[in-house]
PDB file of C-alpha atoms and ligand atoms in Angstrom:
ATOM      1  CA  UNK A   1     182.072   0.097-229.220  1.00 82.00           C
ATOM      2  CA  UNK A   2     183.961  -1.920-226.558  1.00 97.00           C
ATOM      3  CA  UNK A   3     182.934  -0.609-223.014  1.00 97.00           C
ATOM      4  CA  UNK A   4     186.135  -0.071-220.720  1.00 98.00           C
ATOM      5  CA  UNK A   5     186.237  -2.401-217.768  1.00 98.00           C
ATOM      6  CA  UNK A   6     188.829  -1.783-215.085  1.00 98.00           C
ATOM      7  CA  UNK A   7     189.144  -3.782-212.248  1.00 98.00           C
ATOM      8  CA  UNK A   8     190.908  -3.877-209.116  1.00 98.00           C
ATOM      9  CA  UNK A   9     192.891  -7.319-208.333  1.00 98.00           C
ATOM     10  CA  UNK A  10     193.448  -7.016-204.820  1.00 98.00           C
ATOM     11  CA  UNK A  11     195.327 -10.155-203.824  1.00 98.00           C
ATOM     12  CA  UNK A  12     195.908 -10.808-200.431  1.00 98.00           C
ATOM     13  CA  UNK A  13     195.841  -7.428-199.047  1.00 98.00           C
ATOM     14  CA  UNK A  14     193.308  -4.980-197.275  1.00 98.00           C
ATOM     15  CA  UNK A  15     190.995  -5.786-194.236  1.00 98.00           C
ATOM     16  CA  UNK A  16     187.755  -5.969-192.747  1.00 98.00           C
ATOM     17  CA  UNK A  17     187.524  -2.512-191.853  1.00 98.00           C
ATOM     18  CA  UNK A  18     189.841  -1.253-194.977  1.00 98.00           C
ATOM     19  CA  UNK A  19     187.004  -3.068-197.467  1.00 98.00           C
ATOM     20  CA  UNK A  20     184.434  -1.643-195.698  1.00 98.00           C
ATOM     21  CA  UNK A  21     185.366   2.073-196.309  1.00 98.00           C
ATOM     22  CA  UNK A  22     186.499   1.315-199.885  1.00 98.00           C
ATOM     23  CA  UNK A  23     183.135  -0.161-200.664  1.00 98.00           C
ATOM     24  CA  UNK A  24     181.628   2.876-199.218  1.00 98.00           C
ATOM     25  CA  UNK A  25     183.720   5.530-201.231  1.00 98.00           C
ATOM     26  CA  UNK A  26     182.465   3.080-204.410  1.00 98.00           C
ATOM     27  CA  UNK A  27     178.901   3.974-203.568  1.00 97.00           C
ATOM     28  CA  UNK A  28     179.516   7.576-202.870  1.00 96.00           C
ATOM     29  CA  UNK A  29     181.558   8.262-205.940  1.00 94.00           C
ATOM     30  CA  UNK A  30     180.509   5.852-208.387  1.00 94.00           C
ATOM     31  CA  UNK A  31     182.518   6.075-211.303  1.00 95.00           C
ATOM     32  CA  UNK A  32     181.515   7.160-215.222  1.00 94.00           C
ATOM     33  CA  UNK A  33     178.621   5.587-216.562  1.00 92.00           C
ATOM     34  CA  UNK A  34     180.622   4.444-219.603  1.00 95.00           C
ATOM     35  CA  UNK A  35     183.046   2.364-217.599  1.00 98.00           C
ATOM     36  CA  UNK A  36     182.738  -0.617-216.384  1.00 98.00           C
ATOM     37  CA  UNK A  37     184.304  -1.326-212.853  1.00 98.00           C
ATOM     38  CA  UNK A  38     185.437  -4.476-211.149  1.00 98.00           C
ATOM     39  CA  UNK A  39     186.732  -5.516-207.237  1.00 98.00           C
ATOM     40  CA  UNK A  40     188.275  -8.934-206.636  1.00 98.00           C
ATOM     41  CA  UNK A  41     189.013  -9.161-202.962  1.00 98.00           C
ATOM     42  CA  UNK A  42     190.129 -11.977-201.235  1.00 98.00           C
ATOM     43  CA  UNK A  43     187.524 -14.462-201.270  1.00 98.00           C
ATOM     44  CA  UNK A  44     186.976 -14.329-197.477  1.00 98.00           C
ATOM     45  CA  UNK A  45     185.434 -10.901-197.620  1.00 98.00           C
ATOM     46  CA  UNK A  46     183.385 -12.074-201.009  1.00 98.00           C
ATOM     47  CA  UNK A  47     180.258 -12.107-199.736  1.00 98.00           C
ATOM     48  CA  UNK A  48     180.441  -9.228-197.477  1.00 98.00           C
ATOM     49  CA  UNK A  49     181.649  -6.925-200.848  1.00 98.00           C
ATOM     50  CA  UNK A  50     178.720  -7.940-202.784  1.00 98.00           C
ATOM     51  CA  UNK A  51     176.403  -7.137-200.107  1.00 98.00           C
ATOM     52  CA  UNK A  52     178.249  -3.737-199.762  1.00 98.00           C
ATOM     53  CA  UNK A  53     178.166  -2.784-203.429  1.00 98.00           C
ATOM     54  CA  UNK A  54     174.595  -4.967-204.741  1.00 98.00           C
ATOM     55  CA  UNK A  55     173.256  -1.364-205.118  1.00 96.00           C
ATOM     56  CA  UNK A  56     176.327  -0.439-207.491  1.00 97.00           C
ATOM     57  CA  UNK A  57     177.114  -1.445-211.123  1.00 97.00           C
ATOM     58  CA  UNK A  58     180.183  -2.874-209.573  1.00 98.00           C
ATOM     59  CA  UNK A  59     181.368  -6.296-210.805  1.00 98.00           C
ATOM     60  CA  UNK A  60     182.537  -8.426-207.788  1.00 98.00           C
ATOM     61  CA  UNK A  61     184.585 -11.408-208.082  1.00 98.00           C
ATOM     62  CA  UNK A  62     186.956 -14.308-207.120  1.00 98.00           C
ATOM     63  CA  UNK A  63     190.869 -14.103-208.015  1.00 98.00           C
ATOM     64  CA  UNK A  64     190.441 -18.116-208.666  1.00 98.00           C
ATOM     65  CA  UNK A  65     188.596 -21.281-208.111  1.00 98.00           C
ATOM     66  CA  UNK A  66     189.095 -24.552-208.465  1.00 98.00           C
ATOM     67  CA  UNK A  67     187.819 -26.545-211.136  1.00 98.00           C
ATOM     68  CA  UNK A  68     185.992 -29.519-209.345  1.00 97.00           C
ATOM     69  CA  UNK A  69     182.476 -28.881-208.022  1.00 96.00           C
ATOM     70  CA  UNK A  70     183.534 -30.288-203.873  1.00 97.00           C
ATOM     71  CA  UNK A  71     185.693 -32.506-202.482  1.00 98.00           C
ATOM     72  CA  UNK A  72     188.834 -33.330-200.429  1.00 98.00           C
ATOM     73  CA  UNK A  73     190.848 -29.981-201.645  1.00 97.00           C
ATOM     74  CA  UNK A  74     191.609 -28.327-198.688  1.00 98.00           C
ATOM     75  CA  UNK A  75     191.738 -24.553-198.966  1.00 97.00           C
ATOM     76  CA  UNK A  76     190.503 -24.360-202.419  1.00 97.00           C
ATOM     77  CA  UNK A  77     187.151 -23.061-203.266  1.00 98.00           C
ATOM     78  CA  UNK A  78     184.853 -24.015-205.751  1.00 98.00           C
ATOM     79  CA  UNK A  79     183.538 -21.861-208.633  1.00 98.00           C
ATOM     80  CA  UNK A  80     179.468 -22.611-207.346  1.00 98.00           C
ATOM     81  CA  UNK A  81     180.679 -21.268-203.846  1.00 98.00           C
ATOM     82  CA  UNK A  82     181.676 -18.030-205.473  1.00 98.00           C
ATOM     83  CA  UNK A  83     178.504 -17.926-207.371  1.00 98.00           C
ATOM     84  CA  UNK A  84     176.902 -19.152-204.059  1.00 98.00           C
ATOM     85  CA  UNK A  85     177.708 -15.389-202.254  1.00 98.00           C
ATOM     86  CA  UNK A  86     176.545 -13.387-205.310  1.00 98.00           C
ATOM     87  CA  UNK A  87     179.834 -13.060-207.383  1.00 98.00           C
ATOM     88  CA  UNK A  88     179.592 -12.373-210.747  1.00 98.00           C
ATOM     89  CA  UNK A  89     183.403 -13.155-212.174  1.00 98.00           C
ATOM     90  CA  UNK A  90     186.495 -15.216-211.084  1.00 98.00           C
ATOM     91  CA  UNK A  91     190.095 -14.101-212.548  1.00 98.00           C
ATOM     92  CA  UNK A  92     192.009 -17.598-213.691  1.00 98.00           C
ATOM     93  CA  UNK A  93     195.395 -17.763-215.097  1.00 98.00           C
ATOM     94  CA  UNK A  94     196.853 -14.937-213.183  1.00 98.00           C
ATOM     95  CA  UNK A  95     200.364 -15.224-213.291  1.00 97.00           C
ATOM     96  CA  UNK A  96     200.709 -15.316-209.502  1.00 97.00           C
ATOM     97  CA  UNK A  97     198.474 -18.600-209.483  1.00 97.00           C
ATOM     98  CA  UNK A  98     200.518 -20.010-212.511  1.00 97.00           C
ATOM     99  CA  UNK A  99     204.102 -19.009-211.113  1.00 95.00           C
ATOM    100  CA  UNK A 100     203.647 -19.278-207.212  1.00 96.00           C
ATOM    101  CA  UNK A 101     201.160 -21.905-207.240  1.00 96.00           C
ATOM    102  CA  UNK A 102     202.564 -23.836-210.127  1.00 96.00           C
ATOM    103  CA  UNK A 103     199.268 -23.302-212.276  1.00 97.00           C
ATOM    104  CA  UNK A 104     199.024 -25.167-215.921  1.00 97.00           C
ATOM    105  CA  UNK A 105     197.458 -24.165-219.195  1.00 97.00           C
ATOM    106  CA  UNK A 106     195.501 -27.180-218.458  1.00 97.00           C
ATOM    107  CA  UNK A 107     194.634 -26.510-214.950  1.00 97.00           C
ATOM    108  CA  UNK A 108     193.432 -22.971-216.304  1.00 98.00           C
ATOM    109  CA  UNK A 109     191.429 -24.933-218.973  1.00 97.00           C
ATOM    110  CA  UNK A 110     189.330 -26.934-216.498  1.00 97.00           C
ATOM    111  CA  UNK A 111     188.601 -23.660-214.196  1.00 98.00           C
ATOM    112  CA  UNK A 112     187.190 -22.214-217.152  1.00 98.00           C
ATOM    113  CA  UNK A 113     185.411 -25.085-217.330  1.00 97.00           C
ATOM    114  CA  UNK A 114     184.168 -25.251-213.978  1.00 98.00           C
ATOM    115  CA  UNK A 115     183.628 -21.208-213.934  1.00 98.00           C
ATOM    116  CA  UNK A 116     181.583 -21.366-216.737  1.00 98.00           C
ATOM    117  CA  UNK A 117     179.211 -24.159-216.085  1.00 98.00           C
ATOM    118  CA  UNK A 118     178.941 -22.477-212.696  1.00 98.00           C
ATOM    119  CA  UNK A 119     177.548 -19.116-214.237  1.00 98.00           C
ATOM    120  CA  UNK A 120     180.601 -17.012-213.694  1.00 98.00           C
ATOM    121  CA  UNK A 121     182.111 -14.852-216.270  1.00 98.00           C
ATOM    122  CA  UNK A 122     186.118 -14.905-216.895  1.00 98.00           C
ATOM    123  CA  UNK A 123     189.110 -13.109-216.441  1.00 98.00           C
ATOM    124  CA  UNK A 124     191.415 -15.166-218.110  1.00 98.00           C
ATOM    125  CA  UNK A 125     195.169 -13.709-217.613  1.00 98.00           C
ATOM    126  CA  UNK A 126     198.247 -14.305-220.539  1.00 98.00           C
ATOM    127  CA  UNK A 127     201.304 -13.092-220.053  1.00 98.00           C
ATOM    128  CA  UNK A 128     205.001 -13.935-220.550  1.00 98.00           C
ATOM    129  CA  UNK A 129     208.185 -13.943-218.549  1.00 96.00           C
ATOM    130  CA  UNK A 130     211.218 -11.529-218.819  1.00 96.00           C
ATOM    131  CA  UNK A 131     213.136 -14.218-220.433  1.00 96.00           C
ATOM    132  CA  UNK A 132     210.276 -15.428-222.181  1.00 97.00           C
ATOM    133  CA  UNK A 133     210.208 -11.707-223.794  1.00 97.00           C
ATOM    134  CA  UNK A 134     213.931 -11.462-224.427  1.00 96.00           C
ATOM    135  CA  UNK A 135     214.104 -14.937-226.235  1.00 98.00           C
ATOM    136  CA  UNK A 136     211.489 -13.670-228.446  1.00 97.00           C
ATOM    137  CA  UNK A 137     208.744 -15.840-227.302  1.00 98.00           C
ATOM    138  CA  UNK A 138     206.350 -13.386-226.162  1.00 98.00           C
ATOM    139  CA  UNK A 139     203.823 -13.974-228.898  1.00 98.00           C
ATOM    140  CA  UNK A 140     204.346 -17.700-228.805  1.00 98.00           C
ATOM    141  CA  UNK A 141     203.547 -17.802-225.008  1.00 98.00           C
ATOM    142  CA  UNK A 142     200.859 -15.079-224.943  1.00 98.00           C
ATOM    143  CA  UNK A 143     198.906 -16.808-227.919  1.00 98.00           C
ATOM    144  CA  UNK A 144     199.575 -20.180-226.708  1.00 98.00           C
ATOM    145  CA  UNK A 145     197.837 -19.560-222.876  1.00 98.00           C
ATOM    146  CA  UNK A 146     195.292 -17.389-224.935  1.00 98.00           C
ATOM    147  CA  UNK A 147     194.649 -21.010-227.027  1.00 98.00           C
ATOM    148  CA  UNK A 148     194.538 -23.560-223.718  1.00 97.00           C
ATOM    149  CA  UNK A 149     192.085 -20.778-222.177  1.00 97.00           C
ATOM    150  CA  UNK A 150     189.805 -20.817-225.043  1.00 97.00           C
ATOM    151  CA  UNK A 151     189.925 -24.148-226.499  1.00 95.00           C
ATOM    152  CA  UNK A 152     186.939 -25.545-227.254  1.00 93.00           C
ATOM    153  CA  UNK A 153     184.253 -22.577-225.983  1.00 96.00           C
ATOM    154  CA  UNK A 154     181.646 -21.347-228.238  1.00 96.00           C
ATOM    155  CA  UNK A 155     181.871 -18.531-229.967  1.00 96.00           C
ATOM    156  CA  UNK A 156     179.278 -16.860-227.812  1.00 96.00           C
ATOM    157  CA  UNK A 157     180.636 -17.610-224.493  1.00 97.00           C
ATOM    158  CA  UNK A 158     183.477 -16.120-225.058  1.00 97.00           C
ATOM    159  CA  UNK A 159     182.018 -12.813-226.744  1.00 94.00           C
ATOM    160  CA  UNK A 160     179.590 -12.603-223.744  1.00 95.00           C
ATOM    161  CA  UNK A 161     181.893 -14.030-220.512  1.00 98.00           C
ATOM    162  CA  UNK A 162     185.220 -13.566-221.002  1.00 98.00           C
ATOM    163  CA  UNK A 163     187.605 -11.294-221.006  1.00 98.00           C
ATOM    164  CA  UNK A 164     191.327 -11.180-221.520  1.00 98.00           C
ATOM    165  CA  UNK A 165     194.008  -9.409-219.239  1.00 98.00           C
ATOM    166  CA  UNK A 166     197.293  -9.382-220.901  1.00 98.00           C
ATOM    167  CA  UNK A 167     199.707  -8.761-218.207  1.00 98.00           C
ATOM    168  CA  UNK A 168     203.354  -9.078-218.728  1.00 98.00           C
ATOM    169  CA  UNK A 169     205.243 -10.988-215.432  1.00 96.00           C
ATOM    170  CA  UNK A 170     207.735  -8.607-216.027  1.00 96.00           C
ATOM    171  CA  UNK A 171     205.546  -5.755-215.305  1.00 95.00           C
ATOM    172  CA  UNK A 172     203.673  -6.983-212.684  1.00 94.00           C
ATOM    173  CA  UNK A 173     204.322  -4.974-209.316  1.00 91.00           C
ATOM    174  CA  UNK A 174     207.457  -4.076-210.810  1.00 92.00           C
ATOM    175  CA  UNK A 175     206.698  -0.359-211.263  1.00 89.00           C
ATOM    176  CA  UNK A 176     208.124  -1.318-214.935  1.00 91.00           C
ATOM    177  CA  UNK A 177     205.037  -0.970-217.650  1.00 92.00           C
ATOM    178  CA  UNK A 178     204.573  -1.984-220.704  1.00 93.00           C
ATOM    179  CA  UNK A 179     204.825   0.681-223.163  1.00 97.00           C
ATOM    180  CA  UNK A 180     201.832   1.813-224.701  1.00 97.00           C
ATOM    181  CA  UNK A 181     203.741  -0.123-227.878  1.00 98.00           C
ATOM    182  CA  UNK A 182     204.358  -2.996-226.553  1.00 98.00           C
ATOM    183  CA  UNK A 183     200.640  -3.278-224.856  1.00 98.00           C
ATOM    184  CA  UNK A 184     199.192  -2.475-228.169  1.00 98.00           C
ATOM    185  CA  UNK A 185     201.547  -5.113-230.413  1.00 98.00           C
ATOM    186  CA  UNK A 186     200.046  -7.947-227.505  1.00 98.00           C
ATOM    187  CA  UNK A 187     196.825  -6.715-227.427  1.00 98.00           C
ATOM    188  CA  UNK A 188     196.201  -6.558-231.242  1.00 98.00           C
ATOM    189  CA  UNK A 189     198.167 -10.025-231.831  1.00 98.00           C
ATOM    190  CA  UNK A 190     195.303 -11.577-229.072  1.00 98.00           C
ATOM    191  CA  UNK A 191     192.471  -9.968-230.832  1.00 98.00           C
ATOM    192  CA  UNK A 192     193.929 -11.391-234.317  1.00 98.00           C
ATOM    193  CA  UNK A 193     194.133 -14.463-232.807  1.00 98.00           C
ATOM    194  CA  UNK A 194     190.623 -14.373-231.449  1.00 98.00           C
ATOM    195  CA  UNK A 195     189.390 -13.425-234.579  1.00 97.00           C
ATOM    196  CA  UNK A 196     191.094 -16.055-236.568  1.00 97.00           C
ATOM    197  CA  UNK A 197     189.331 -19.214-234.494  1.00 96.00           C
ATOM    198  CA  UNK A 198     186.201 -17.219-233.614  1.00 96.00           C
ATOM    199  CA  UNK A 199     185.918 -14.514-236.446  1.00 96.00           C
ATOM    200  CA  UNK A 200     185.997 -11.012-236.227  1.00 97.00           C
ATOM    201  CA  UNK A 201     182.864 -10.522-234.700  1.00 97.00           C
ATOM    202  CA  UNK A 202     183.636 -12.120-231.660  1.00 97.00           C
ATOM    203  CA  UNK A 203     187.050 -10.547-231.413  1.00 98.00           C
ATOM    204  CA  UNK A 204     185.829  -7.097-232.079  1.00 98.00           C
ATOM    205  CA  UNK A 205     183.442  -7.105-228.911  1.00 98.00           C
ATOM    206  CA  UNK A 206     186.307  -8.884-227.017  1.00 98.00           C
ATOM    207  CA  UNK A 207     187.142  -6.979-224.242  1.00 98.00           C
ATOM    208  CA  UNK A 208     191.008  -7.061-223.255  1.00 98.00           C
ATOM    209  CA  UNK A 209     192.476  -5.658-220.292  1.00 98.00           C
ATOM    210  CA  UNK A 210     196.137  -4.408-219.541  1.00 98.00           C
ATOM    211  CA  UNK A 211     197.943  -4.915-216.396  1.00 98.00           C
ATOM    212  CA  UNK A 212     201.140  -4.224-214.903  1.00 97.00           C
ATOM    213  CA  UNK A 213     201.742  -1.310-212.798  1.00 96.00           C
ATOM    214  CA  UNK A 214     198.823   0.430-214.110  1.00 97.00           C
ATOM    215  CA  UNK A 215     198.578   3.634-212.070  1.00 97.00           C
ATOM    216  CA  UNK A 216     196.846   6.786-212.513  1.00 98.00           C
ATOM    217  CA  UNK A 217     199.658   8.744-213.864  1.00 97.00           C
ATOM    218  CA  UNK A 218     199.714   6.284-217.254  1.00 97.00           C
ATOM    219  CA  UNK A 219     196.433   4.428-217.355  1.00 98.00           C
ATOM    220  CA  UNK A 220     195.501   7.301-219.935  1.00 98.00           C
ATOM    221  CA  UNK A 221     198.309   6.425-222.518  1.00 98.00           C
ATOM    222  CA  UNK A 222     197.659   3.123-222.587  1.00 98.00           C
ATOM    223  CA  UNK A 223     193.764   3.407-222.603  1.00 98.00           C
ATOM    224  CA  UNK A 224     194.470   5.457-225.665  1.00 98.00           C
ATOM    225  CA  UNK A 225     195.761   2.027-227.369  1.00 98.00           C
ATOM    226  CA  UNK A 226     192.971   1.136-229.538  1.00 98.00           C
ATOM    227  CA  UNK A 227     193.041  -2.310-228.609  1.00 98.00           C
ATOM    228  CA  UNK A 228     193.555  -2.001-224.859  1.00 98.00           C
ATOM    229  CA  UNK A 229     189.966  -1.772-223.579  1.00 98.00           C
ATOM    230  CA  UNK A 230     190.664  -2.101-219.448  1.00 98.00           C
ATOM    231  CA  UNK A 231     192.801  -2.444-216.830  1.00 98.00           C
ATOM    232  CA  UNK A 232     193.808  -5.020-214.167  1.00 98.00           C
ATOM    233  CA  UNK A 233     195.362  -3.577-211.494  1.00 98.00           C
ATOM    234  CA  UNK A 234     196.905  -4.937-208.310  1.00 98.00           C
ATOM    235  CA  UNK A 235     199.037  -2.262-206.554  1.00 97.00           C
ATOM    236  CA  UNK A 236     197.071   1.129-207.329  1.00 98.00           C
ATOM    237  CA  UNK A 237     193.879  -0.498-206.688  1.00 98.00           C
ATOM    238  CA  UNK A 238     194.204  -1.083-202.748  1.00 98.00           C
ATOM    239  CA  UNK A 239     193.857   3.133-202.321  1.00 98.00           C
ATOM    240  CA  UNK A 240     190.346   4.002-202.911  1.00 98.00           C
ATOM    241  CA  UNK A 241     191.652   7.819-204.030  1.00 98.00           C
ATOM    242  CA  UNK A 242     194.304   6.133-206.340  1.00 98.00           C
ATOM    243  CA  UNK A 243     191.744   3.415-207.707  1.00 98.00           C
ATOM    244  CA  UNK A 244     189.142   6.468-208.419  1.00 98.00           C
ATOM    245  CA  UNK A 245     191.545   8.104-210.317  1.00 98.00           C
ATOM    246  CA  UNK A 246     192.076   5.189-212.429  1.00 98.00           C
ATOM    247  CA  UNK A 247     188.267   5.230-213.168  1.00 98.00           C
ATOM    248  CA  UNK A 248     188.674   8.673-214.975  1.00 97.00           C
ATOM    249  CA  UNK A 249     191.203   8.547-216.835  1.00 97.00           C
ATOM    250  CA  UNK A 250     191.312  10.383-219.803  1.00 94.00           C
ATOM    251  CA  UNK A 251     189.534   9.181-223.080  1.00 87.00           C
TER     252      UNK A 251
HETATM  253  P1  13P B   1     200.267  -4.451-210.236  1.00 52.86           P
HETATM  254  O1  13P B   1     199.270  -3.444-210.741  1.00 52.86           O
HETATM  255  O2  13P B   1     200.551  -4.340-208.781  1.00 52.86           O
HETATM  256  O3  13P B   1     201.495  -4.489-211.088  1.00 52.86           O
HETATM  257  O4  13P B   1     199.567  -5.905-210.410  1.00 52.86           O
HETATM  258  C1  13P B   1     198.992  -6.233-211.618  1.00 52.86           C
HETATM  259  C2  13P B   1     198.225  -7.484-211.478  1.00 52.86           C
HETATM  260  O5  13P B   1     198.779  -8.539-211.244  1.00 52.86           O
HETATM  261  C3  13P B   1     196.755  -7.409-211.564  1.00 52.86           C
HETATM  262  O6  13P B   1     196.184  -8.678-211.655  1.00 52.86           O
END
């Protein structure tokens, strides 16, 4: 049995005071024991969110890091540093850090790298492009950031620290979904693919998350894909009332 893990990617939004009350409502209302629930705020507040929730079963994390251990990189931050506050995960590949900040498979690569060795557990993000989609190369893009994420882990780290958010570009803070089709036909072509270079063992524990406008009026259909296992979710997650719902959907 795969444990649901939905998590809240809040990019560069919220506040001081805003965090402050939504870490509260997470303590007052903690979600159901059989999911698994995850904030990723803006690495300022990091340490302030894990003190607020180190009471909870909520995962706290980074939305990146960088993949060498200090230096001259202005405004980066390094995966010990996140560990350092009391983080538990980091999100790489998102497509925002791929697109905006010109990300590639190999950078992704040596932040898993980095994460890893610094004791975090992954989020790694795949997803393709509209275009990518509509020439047909969904599977080849998907499968081929899936590949450069995982290359040359052990079977065990990646059954016991990562998981996998499939999240379409297109459908990111779009309002446009994925069908509950089209996430299952991704989701079940990663887990093949996962259990072709690591066997099915590994790929049957894998957890892998859906994201792209993921709200609480379809989180249920697509939780009811039997290989969708979580959520990511950037826009719906900044309400605590809206990211609650989300928490209970229906199984
Ligand atoms: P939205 O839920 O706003 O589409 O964002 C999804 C996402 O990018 C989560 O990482």
């Amino acid at each position: 049995m795969r444990r649901p893990f939905i998590a809240g990617n809040w990019k560069m939004n919220l506040d001081r005071a805003s965090i402050g009350a939504f870490c509260a409502a997470l303590r007052d209302n903690p979600a159901p024991s059989g999911v698994r629930v995850g904030v990723f705020p803006p690495s300022v507040y990091l340490a302030e969110v894990v003190a607020a929730l180190a009471a909870t079963d909520v995962v706290v994390g980074a939305q990146t890091c960088h993949s060498e251990r200090s230096g001259a990189f202005t405004g980066e931050i390094a995966a010990s540093m996140v560990k350092d506050v009391g983080a538990s995960h980091v999100i790489l590949g998102h497509s925002e850090r791929r697109h905006v900040f010109g990300e590639s498979d190999g950078d992704v690569r040596l932040r898993m790298t980095a994460a890893l060795a610094a004791g975090l557990d992954v989020i790694l993000c795949v997803g393709e492009t509209i275009a990518q989609r509509e020439a047909g190369a969904t599977a080849q893009v998907v499968l081929g950031q899936l590949d450069a994420g995982l290359a040359g882990l052990e079977p065990a780290t990646v059954t016991d620290r990562v998981t996998v958010a499939y999240e379409p570009v297109w459908a990111i803070g779009t309002g446009h979904t994925a069908t509950p089709d089209q996430a299952q036909d991704v989701h079940a072509q990663i887990r093949a693919r996962v259990a072709h270079g690591y066997g099915s063992d590994v790929a049957d524990k894998l957890i892998i998350q859906y994201g792209g406008s993921v709200k609480p009026a379809n989180v249920s259909e697509l939780m009811a894909c039997p290989d969708v296992d979580g959520a990511l979710v950037g826009g719906a997650s900044l309400d605590p009332n809206s990211f609650d719902a989300l928490l209970r959907f229906e199984s």
